[in-house]
PDB file of C-alpha atoms in Angstrom:
ATOM      1  CA  MET A  13      64.243 128.290 123.254  1.00  0.00           C
ATOM      2  CA  PHE A  14      68.018 128.471 122.821  1.00  0.00           C
ATOM      3  CA  ARG A  15      68.472 128.411 126.601  1.00  0.00           C
ATOM      4  CA  SER A  16      66.325 125.267 126.897  1.00  0.00           C
ATOM      5  CA  LEU A  17      68.328 123.617 124.136  1.00  0.00           C
ATOM      6  CA  LEU A  18      71.581 124.458 125.893  1.00  0.00           C
ATOM      7  CA  MET A  19      70.355 123.098 129.232  1.00  0.00           C
ATOM      8  CA  THR A  20      69.026 119.922 127.609  1.00  0.00           C
ATOM      9  CA  GLY A  21      72.356 119.367 125.905  1.00  0.00           C
ATOM     10  CA  PHE A  22      74.305 120.035 129.084  1.00  0.00           C
ATOM     11  CA  VAL A  23      72.182 117.550 131.060  1.00  0.00           C
ATOM     12  CA  ALA A  24      72.543 114.935 128.284  1.00  0.00           C
ATOM     13  CA  MET A  25      76.305 115.502 128.189  1.00  0.00           C
ATOM     14  CA  MET A  26      76.615 115.078 131.952  1.00  0.00           C
ATOM     15  CA  PHE A  27      74.448 111.942 131.835  1.00  0.00           C
ATOM     16  CA  ALA A  28      76.494 110.418 129.016  1.00  0.00           C
ATOM     17  CA  THR A  29      79.852 111.109 130.643  1.00  0.00           C
ATOM     18  CA  GLY A  30      78.542 109.855 133.978  1.00  0.00           C
ATOM     19  CA  CYS A  31      78.094 106.422 132.404  1.00  0.00           C
ATOM     20  CA  ALA A  32      81.856 105.963 132.000  1.00  0.00           C
ATOM     21  CA  THR A  33      82.517 104.178 135.255  1.00  0.00           C
ATOM     22  CA  PRO A  34      83.449 100.566 135.884  1.00  0.00           C
ATOM     23  CA  ARG A  35      80.522  98.429 137.008  1.00  0.00           C
ATOM     24  CA  GLY A  36      80.485  96.657 140.330  1.00  0.00           C
ATOM     25  CA  SER A  37      79.543  97.192 143.947  1.00  0.00           C
ATOM     26  CA  SER A  38      82.980  96.573 145.453  1.00  0.00           C
ATOM     27  CA  VAL A  39      86.526  97.570 144.545  1.00  0.00           C
ATOM     28  CA  ALA A  40      87.252  93.951 143.582  1.00  0.00           C
ATOM     29  CA  ASP A  41      84.189  93.856 141.283  1.00  0.00           C
ATOM     30  CA  LYS A  42      85.204  97.112 139.608  1.00  0.00           C
ATOM     31  CA  ARG A  43      88.777  95.930 139.093  1.00  0.00           C
ATOM     32  CA  SER A  44      87.484  92.690 137.600  1.00  0.00           C
ATOM     33  CA  TYR A  45      85.309  94.724 135.218  1.00  0.00           C
ATOM     34  CA  VAL A  46      88.328  96.861 134.204  1.00  0.00           C
ATOM     35  CA  GLU A  47      90.430  93.717 133.704  1.00  0.00           C
ATOM     36  CA  HIS A  48      87.749  92.270 131.411  1.00  0.00           C
ATOM     37  CA  MET A  49      87.661  95.547 129.411  1.00  0.00           C
ATOM     38  CA  ARG A  50      91.481  95.488 129.166  1.00  0.00           C
ATOM     39  CA  GLN A  51      91.565  91.921 127.889  1.00  0.00           C
ATOM     40  CA  THR A  52      88.722  92.293 125.366  1.00  0.00           C
ATOM     41  CA  THR A  53      90.297  95.501 124.044  1.00  0.00           C
ATOM     42  CA  LEU A  54      93.690  93.798 123.630  1.00  0.00           C
ATOM     43  CA  ASP A  55      92.004  90.824 121.933  1.00  0.00           C
ATOM     44  CA  SER A  56      90.305  93.223 119.503  1.00  0.00           C
ATOM     45  CA  VAL A  57      93.594  95.017 118.789  1.00  0.00           C
ATOM     46  CA  GLU A  58      95.370  91.695 118.251  1.00  0.00           C
ATOM     47  CA  ALA A  59      92.702  90.573 115.773  1.00  0.00           C
ATOM     48  CA  ARG A  60      93.034  93.804 113.773  1.00  0.00           C
ATOM     49  CA  SER A  61      96.730  94.613 114.199  1.00  0.00           C
ATOM     50  CA  PRO A  62      98.829  91.743 115.572  1.00  0.00           C
ATOM     51  CA  ASP A  63     101.991  93.880 115.332  1.00  0.00           C
ATOM     52  CA  VAL A  64     100.520  96.524 117.670  1.00  0.00           C
ATOM     53  CA  ALA A  65      99.499  93.879 120.215  1.00  0.00           C
ATOM     54  CA  ALA A  66     103.008  92.391 120.051  1.00  0.00           C
ATOM     55  CA  LYS A  67     104.518  95.847 120.678  1.00  0.00           C
ATOM     56  CA  ALA A  68     102.291  96.302 123.739  1.00  0.00           C
ATOM     57  CA  LYS A  69     103.434  92.957 125.160  1.00  0.00           C
ATOM     58  CA  SER A  70     107.150  93.585 124.503  1.00  0.00           C
ATOM     59  CA  ALA A  71     107.274  97.264 125.543  1.00  0.00           C
ATOM     60  CA  ALA A  72     108.082  98.553 129.012  1.00  0.00           C
ATOM     61  CA  GLY A  73     104.354  98.701 129.596  1.00  0.00           C
ATOM     62  CA  TYR A  74     100.998  99.716 128.210  1.00  0.00           C
ATOM     63  CA  ALA A  75      97.701 101.241 129.266  1.00  0.00           C
ATOM     64  CA  VAL A  76      94.147 100.515 128.184  1.00  0.00           C
ATOM     65  CA  PHE A  77      91.397 103.072 128.812  1.00  0.00           C
ATOM     66  CA  SER A  78      87.670 103.124 128.124  1.00  0.00           C
ATOM     67  CA  ASN A  79      86.356 106.659 127.636  1.00  0.00           C
ATOM     68  CA  ILE A  80      83.177 108.489 126.786  1.00  0.00           C
ATOM     69  CA  GLY A  81      83.093 112.107 125.729  1.00  0.00           C
ATOM     70  CA  ALA A  82      80.395 114.558 124.802  1.00  0.00           C
ATOM     71  CA  ALA A  83      80.427 117.917 123.060  1.00  0.00           C
ATOM     72  CA  TRP A  84      77.654 120.463 123.104  1.00  0.00           C
ATOM     73  CA  PHE A  85      78.202 123.567 120.971  1.00  0.00           C
ATOM     74  CA  PHE A  86      81.214 125.395 122.496  1.00  0.00           C
ATOM     75  CA  GLY A  87      82.454 122.919 125.076  1.00  0.00           C
ATOM     76  CA  GLY A  88      82.377 119.421 126.313  1.00  0.00           C
ATOM     77  CA  GLY A  89      83.984 116.894 128.547  1.00  0.00           C
ATOM     78  CA  GLY A  90      84.469 113.287 129.201  1.00  0.00           C
ATOM     79  CA  GLN A  91      85.637 110.683 131.593  1.00  0.00           C
ATOM     80  CA  GLY A  92      86.716 107.105 131.693  1.00  0.00           C
ATOM     81  CA  TYR A  93      88.721 104.466 133.455  1.00  0.00           C
ATOM     82  CA  GLY A  94      91.547 102.101 132.724  1.00  0.00           C
ATOM     83  CA  VAL A  95      94.643 100.310 133.840  1.00  0.00           C
ATOM     84  CA  VAL A  96      98.378 100.763 133.260  1.00  0.00           C
ATOM     85  CA  VAL A  97     100.412  97.540 133.133  1.00  0.00           C
ATOM     86  CA  ASP A  98     104.144  97.491 133.856  1.00  0.00           C
ATOM     87  CA  ASN A  99     105.371  94.517 131.804  1.00  0.00           C
ATOM     88  CA  LYS A 100     108.601  94.187 133.793  1.00  0.00           C
ATOM     89  CA  SER A 101     107.088  94.005 137.286  1.00  0.00           C
ATOM     90  CA  GLY A 102     103.564  92.904 136.350  1.00  0.00           C
ATOM     91  CA  GLU A 103     102.196  95.738 138.506  1.00  0.00           C
ATOM     92  CA  LYS A 104      98.821  97.176 137.473  1.00  0.00           C
ATOM     93  CA  THR A 105      97.782 100.745 138.280  1.00  0.00           C
ATOM     94  CA  HIS A 106      94.082 101.541 137.951  1.00  0.00           C
ATOM     95  CA  MET A 107      93.347 105.102 136.875  1.00  0.00           C
ATOM     96  CA  ARG A 108      90.469 107.467 136.120  1.00  0.00           C
ATOM     97  CA  VAL A 109      90.360 109.830 133.157  1.00  0.00           C
ATOM     98  CA  LEU A 110      88.740 113.261 133.248  1.00  0.00           C
ATOM     99  CA  ARG A 111      88.828 115.774 130.444  1.00  0.00           C
ATOM    100  CA  GLY A 112      87.306 119.058 129.431  1.00  0.00           C
ATOM    101  CA  SER A 113      87.265 120.641 126.022  1.00  0.00           C
ATOM    102  CA  LEU A 114      86.575 123.937 124.344  1.00  0.00           C
ATOM    103  CA  GLY A 115      85.593 124.279 120.727  1.00  0.00           C
ATOM    104  CA  LEU A 116      82.704 123.624 118.405  1.00  0.00           C
ATOM    105  CA  GLY A 117      81.157 120.217 118.632  1.00  0.00           C
ATOM    106  CA  LEU A 118      77.971 118.258 118.957  1.00  0.00           C
ATOM    107  CA  GLY A 119      77.703 114.594 119.860  1.00  0.00           C
ATOM    108  CA  VAL A 120      78.719 111.762 122.134  1.00  0.00           C
ATOM    109  CA  LYS A 121      81.565 109.340 121.463  1.00  0.00           C
ATOM    110  CA  GLU A 122      82.629 106.172 123.291  1.00  0.00           C
ATOM    111  CA  TYR A 123      86.085 104.839 122.551  1.00  0.00           C
ATOM    112  CA  LYS A 124      88.926 102.687 123.845  1.00  0.00           C
ATOM    113  CA  VAL A 125      92.575 103.782 123.891  1.00  0.00           C
ATOM    114  CA  VAL A 126      95.713 101.654 124.034  1.00  0.00           C
ATOM    115  CA  VAL A 127      98.896 103.525 124.977  1.00  0.00           C
ATOM    116  CA  ILE A 128     102.280 101.826 124.577  1.00  0.00           C
ATOM    117  CA  PHE A 129     105.198 102.974 126.747  1.00  0.00           C
ATOM    118  CA  ASN A 130     108.576 102.274 125.174  1.00  0.00           C
ATOM    119  CA  ASP A 131     110.571 102.984 128.331  1.00  0.00           C
ATOM    120  CA  SER A 132     110.062 102.671 132.083  1.00  0.00           C
ATOM    121  CA  GLN A 133     110.748 106.366 132.725  1.00  0.00           C
ATOM    122  CA  THR A 134     107.816 107.478 130.543  1.00  0.00           C
ATOM    123  CA  LEU A 135     105.562 104.817 132.061  1.00  0.00           C
ATOM    124  CA  ASN A 136     106.428 105.902 135.613  1.00  0.00           C
ATOM    125  CA  LYS A 137     105.952 109.575 134.753  1.00  0.00           C
ATOM    126  CA  PHE A 138     102.511 108.817 133.309  1.00  0.00           C
ATOM    127  CA  VAL A 139     101.468 106.823 136.381  1.00  0.00           C
ATOM    128  CA  THR A 140     102.679 109.469 138.831  1.00  0.00           C
ATOM    129  CA  SER A 141     101.569 112.632 137.012  1.00  0.00           C
ATOM    130  CA  GLY A 142      98.984 111.385 134.527  1.00  0.00           C
ATOM    131  CA  TRP A 143      98.646 114.676 132.671  1.00  0.00           C
ATOM    132  CA  GLU A 144      98.195 114.686 128.933  1.00  0.00           C
ATOM    133  CA  TYR A 145      97.639 117.617 126.604  1.00  0.00           C
ATOM    134  CA  GLY A 146      96.314 116.969 123.144  1.00  0.00           C
ATOM    135  CA  ALA A 147      94.218 117.913 120.168  1.00  0.00           C
ATOM    136  CA  GLU A 148      91.612 115.940 118.300  1.00  0.00           C
ATOM    137  CA  ALA A 149      89.454 116.388 115.227  1.00  0.00           C
ATOM    138  CA  ALA A 150      86.705 114.088 114.044  1.00  0.00           C
ATOM    139  CA  ALA A 151      84.008 114.158 111.383  1.00  0.00           C
ATOM    140  CA  ILE A 152      81.367 111.445 111.396  1.00  0.00           C
ATOM    141  CA  ALA A 153      78.220 111.240 109.290  1.00  0.00           C
ATOM    142  CA  THR A 154      76.011 108.165 109.134  1.00  0.00           C
ATOM    143  CA  THR A 155      72.489 107.288 108.122  1.00  0.00           C
ATOM    144  CA  GLY A 156      71.370 103.768 108.878  1.00  0.00           C
ATOM    145  CA  ASP A 157      74.180 101.488 107.733  1.00  0.00           C
ATOM    146  CA  LYS A 158      75.688 104.011 105.292  1.00  0.00           C
ATOM    147  CA  GLY A 159      78.226 106.671 106.092  1.00  0.00           C
ATOM    148  CA  GLY A 160      81.785 107.167 107.094  1.00  0.00           C
ATOM    149  CA  GLU A 161      84.158 108.809 109.468  1.00  0.00           C
ATOM    150  CA  ALA A 162      87.560 110.441 109.583  1.00  0.00           C
ATOM    151  CA  GLN A 163      89.525 111.072 112.764  1.00  0.00           C
ATOM    152  CA  SER A 164      92.866 112.466 113.733  1.00  0.00           C
ATOM    153  CA  SER A 165      94.501 113.160 117.056  1.00  0.00           C
ATOM    154  CA  GLY A 166      97.795 114.043 118.609  1.00  0.00           C
ATOM    155  CA  SER A 167      99.052 114.373 122.136  1.00  0.00           C
ATOM    156  CA  VAL A 168     102.061 115.007 124.282  1.00  0.00           C
ATOM    157  CA  THR A 169     102.431 113.554 127.747  1.00  0.00           C
ATOM    158  CA  THR A 170     104.269 115.878 130.125  1.00  0.00           C
TER     159      THR A 170
END
């Protein structure tokens, strides 16, 4: 029974994380899809926190990523896609996100991330190496339209 539950969870986790890819049949279609995600995410941020959106536009650059992650008992993973924008040159770098995790967990989470780069050196290092190490904790409990959540995270780009 436990083995079947583990396999079912693993298959569900792989299915959920496999959905985190830009839609489209050609590279141009996929980039258009990513551009739409970038713009709608920035519009949402601007509506909620105009100061954050202004920082993204005035910084050396910014990145917007769409991610989905899943956890099943002692491990999990996730993937996503996004674009890094160099505000000085206007250059856009499309990127994929892959992650693995160890630790207790159960669930699937879809989320968007906006990263602001204050200087060109950090932006270039992110584009060329792309590695990030971090920690995250989340507790979410909902029933129907009632419930709440608390989240915290931290990371260091190397």
